[in-house]
mmCIF file of C-alpha atoms in Angstrom:
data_model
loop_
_atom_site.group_PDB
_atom_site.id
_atom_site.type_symbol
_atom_site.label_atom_id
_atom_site.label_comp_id
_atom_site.label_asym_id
_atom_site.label_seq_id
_atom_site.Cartn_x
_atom_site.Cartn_y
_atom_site.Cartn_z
ATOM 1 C CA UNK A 4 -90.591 -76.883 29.187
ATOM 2 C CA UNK A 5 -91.864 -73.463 27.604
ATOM 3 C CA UNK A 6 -95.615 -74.536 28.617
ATOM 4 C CA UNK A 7 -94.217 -75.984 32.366
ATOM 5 C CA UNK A 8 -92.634 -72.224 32.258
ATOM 6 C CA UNK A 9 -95.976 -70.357 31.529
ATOM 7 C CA UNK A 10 -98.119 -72.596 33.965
ATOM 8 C CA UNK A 11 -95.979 -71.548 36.816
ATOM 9 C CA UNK A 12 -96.239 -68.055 36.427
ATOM 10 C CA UNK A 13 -99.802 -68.197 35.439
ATOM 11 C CA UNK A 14 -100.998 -70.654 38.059
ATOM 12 C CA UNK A 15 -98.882 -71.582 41.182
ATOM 13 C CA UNK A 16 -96.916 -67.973 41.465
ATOM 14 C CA UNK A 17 -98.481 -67.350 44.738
ATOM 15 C CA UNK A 18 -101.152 -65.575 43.731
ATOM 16 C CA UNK A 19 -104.283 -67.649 45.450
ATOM 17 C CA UNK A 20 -104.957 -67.018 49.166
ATOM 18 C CA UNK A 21 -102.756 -68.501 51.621
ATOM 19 C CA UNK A 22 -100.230 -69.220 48.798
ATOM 20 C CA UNK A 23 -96.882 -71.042 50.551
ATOM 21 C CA UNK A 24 -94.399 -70.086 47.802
ATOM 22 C CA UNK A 25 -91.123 -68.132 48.450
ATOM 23 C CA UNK A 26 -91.916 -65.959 45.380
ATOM 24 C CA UNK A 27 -94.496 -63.571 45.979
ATOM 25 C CA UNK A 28 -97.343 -62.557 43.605
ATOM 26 C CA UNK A 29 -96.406 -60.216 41.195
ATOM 27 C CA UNK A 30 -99.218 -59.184 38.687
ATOM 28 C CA UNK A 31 -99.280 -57.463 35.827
ATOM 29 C CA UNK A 32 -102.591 -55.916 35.086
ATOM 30 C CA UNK A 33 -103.966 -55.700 31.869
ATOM 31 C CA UNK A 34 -107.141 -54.211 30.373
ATOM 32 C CA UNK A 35 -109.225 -56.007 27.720
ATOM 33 C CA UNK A 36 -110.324 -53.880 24.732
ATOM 34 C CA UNK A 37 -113.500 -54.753 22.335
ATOM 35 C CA UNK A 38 -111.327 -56.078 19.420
ATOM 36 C CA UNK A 39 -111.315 -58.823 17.239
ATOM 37 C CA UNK A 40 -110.786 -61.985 17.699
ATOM 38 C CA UNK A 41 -107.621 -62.346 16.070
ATOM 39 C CA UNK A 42 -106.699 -59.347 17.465
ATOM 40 C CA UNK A 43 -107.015 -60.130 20.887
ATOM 41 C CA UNK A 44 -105.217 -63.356 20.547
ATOM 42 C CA UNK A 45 -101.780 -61.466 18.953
ATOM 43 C CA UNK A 46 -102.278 -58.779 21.301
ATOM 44 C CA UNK A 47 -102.573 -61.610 24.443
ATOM 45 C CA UNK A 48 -99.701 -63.445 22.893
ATOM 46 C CA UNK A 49 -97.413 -60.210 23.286
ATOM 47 C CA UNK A 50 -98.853 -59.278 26.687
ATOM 48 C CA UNK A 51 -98.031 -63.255 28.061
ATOM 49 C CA UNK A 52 -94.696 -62.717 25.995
ATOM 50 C CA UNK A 53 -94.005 -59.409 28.653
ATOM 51 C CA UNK A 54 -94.807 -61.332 31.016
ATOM 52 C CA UNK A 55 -92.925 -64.365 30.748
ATOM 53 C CA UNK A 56 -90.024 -62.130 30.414
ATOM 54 C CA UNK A 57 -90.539 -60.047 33.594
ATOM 55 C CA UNK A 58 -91.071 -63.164 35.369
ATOM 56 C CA UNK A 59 -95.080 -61.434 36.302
ATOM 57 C CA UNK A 60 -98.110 -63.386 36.121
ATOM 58 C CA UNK A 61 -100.550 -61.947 33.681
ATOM 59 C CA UNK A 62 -104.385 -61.276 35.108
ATOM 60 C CA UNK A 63 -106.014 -59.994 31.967
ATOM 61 C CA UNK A 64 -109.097 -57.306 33.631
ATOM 62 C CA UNK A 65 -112.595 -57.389 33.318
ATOM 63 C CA UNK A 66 -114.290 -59.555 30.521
ATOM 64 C CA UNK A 67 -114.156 -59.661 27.322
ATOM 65 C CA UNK A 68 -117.060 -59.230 24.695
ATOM 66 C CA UNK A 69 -116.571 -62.376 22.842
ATOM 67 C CA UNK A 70 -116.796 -63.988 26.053
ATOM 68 C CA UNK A 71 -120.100 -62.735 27.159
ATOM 69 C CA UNK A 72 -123.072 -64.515 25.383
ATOM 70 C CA UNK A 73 -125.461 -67.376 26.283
ATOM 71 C CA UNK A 74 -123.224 -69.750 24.848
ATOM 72 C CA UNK A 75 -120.858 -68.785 27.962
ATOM 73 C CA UNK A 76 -121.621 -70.210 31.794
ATOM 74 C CA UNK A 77 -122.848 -67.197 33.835
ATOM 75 C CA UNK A 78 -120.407 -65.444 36.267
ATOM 76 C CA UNK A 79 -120.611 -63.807 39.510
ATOM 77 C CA UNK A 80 -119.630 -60.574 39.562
ATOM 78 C CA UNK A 81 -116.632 -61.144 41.307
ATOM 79 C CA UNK A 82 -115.698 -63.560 38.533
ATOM 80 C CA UNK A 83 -115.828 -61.088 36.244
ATOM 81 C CA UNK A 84 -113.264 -58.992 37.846
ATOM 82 C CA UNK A 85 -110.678 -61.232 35.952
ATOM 83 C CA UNK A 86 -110.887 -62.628 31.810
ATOM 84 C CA UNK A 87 -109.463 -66.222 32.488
ATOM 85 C CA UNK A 88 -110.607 -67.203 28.492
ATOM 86 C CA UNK A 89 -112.495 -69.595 30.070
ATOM 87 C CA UNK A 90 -115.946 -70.002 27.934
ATOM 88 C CA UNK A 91 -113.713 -71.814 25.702
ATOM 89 C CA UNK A 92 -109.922 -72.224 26.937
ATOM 90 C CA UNK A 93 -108.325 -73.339 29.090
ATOM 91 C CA UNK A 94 -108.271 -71.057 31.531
ATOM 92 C CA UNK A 95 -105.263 -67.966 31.061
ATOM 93 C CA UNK A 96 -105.031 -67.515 34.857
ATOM 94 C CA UNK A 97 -106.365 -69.180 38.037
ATOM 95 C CA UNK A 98 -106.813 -68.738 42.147
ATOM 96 C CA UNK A 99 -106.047 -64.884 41.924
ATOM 97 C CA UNK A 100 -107.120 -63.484 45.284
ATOM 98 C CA UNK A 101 -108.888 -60.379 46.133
ATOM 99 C CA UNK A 102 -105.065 -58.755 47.512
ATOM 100 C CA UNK A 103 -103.589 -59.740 44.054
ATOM 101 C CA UNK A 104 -106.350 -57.672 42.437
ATOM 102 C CA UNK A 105 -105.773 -55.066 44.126
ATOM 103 C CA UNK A 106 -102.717 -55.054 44.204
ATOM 104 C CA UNK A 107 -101.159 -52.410 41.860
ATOM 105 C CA UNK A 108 -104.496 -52.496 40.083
ATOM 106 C CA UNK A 109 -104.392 -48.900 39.530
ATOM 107 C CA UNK A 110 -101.395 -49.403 37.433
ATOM 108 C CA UNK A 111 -103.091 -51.587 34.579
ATOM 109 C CA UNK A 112 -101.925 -51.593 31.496
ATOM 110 C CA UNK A 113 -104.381 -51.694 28.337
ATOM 111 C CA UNK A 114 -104.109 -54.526 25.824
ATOM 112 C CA UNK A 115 -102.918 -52.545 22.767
ATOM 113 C CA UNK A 116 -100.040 -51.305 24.651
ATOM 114 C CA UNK A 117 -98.352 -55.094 23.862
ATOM 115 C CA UNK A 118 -98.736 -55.439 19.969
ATOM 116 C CA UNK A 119 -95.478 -55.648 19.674
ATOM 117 C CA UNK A 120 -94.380 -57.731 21.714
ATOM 118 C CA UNK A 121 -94.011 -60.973 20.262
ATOM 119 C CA UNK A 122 -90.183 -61.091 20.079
ATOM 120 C CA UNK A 123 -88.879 -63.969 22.033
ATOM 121 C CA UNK A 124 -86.456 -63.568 24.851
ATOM 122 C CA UNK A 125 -82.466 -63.331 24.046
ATOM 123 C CA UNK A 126 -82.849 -66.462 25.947
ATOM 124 C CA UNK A 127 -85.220 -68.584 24.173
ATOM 125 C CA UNK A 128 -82.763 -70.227 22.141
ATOM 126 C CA UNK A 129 -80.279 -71.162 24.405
ATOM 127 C CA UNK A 130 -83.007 -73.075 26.567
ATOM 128 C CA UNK A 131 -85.206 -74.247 23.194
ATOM 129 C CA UNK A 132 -82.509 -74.915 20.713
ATOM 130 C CA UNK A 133 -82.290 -73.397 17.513
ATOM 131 C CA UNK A 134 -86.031 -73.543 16.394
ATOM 132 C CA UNK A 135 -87.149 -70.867 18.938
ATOM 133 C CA UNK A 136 -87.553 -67.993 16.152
ATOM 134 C CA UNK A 137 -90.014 -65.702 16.557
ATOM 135 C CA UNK A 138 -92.523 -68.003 14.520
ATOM 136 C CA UNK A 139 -91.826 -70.771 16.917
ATOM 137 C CA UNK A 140 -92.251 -68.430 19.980
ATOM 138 C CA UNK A 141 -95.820 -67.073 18.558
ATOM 139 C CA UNK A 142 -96.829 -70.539 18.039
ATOM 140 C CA UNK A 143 -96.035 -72.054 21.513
ATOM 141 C CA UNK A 144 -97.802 -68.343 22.990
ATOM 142 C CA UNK A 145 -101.069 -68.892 21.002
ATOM 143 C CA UNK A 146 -101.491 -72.420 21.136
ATOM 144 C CA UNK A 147 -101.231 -71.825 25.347
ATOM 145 C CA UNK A 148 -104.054 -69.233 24.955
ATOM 146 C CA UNK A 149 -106.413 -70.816 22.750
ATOM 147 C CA UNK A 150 -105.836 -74.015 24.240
ATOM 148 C CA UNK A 151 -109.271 -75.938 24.140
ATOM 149 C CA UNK A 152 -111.072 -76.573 27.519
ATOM 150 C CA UNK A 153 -113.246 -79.880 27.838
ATOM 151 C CA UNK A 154 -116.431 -78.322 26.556
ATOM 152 C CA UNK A 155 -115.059 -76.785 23.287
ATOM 153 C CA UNK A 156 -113.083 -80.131 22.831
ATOM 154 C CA UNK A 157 -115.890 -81.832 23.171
ATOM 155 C CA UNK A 158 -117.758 -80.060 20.595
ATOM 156 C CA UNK A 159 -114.596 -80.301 18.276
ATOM 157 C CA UNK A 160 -115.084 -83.982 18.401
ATOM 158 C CA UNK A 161 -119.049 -83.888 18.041
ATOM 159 C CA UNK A 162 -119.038 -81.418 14.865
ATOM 160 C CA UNK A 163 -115.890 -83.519 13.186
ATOM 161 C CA UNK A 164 -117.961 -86.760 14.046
ATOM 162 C CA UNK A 165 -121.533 -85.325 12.604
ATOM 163 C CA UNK A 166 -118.625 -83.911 9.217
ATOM 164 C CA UNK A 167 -117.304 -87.451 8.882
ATOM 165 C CA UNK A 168 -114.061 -85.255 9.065
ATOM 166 C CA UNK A 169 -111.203 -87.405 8.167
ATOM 167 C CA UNK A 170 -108.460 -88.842 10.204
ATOM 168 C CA UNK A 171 -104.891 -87.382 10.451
ATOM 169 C CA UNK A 172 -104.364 -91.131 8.392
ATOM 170 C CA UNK A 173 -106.466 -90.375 6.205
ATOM 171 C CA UNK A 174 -105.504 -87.098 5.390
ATOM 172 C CA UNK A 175 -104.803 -83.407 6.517
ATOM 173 C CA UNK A 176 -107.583 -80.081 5.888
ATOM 174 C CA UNK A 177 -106.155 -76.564 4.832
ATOM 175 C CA UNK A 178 -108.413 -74.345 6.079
ATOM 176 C CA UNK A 179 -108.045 -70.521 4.138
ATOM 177 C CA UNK A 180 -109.638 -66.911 5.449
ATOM 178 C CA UNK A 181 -109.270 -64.277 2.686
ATOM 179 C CA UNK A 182 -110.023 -61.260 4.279
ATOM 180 C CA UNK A 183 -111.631 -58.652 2.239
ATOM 181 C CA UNK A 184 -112.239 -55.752 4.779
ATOM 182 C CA UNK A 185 -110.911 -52.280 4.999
ATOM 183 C CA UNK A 186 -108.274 -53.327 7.827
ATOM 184 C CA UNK A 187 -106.097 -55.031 4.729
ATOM 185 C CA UNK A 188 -106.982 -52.068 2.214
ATOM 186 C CA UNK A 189 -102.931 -51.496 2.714
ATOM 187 C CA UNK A 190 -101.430 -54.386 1.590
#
């Protein structure tokens, strides 16, 4: 239901050109920032959070660095007028027209402006059940962000093949990052 929720907003809020919806597009702009990666993910996971509670459809502005390497398929300019996450994700957004970018445009937000907002709504539980904590929320918001698109899934299952990585039968991987840089030097 949560992900059903998110589409909606995301991709049939009436956004596109010609939309037929009785709702009309309401965007919230937001500004990427050179961060990393785990940054941006938290930080996009609070901004979709705002979002989802506002009942706004997110269009995350202008690309992001991590997104802009060969690896990546080129983009018209135009296309880069929106980050849609799509070199390797599904994509965040889709069939924003040139109104709905301009629409309030000079109102954009920045991306740091959401790091806190992760909390789920007062809501959540009544329409999840009792798991929707904030660690359940953060989940279900990350996993819809850095949800694979065909090409990275397809490498996924390359790279596991050419590892002779084992089956979920056969057993599970931990995977550990110790972080040893100055960001931590507080904790």
């Amino acid at each position: 239901r949560l992900v059903g929720e998110v589409d909606r907003l995301q991709h049939q809020h009436g956004c596109s050109e010609g939309a037929t919806t009785d709702e009309p597009c309401q965007p919230l702009h937001v500004v990427m920032e050179g961060r990393g990666f785990g940054s941006w993910v938290h930080h996009m996971a609070g901004a979709l959070t705002h979002t989802l509670h506002r009942n706004l459809t997110l269009v995350p502005r202008y690309p992001y660095d991590y997104f802009l390497h060969d690896g990546c398929p080129a983009r018209t300019h135009s296309q880069m007028e929106v980050e849609d996450a799509g070199c390797y994700f599904d994509a965040l957004v889709s069939d924003i027209s040139d109104e709905s970018l301009q629409q309030d445009s000079d109102k954009s937000i920045k991306l740091s402006h959401f790091w806190n907002a992760y909390l789920p709504p007062a809501s959540a539980r009544e329409m999840y059940g009792a798991v929707a904590g904030i660690f359940w929320w953060n989940v279900h918001m990350v996993n819809y962000i850095i949800s694979p698109n065909r090409r990275l899934a397809a490498m996924k299952r390359r790279y596991k093949q050419l590892l002779n990585w084992p089956s979920e039968k056969e057993g599970r991987i931990l995977g550990v990052h110790i972080r040893h840089g100055d960001a931590c030097a507080d904790w």
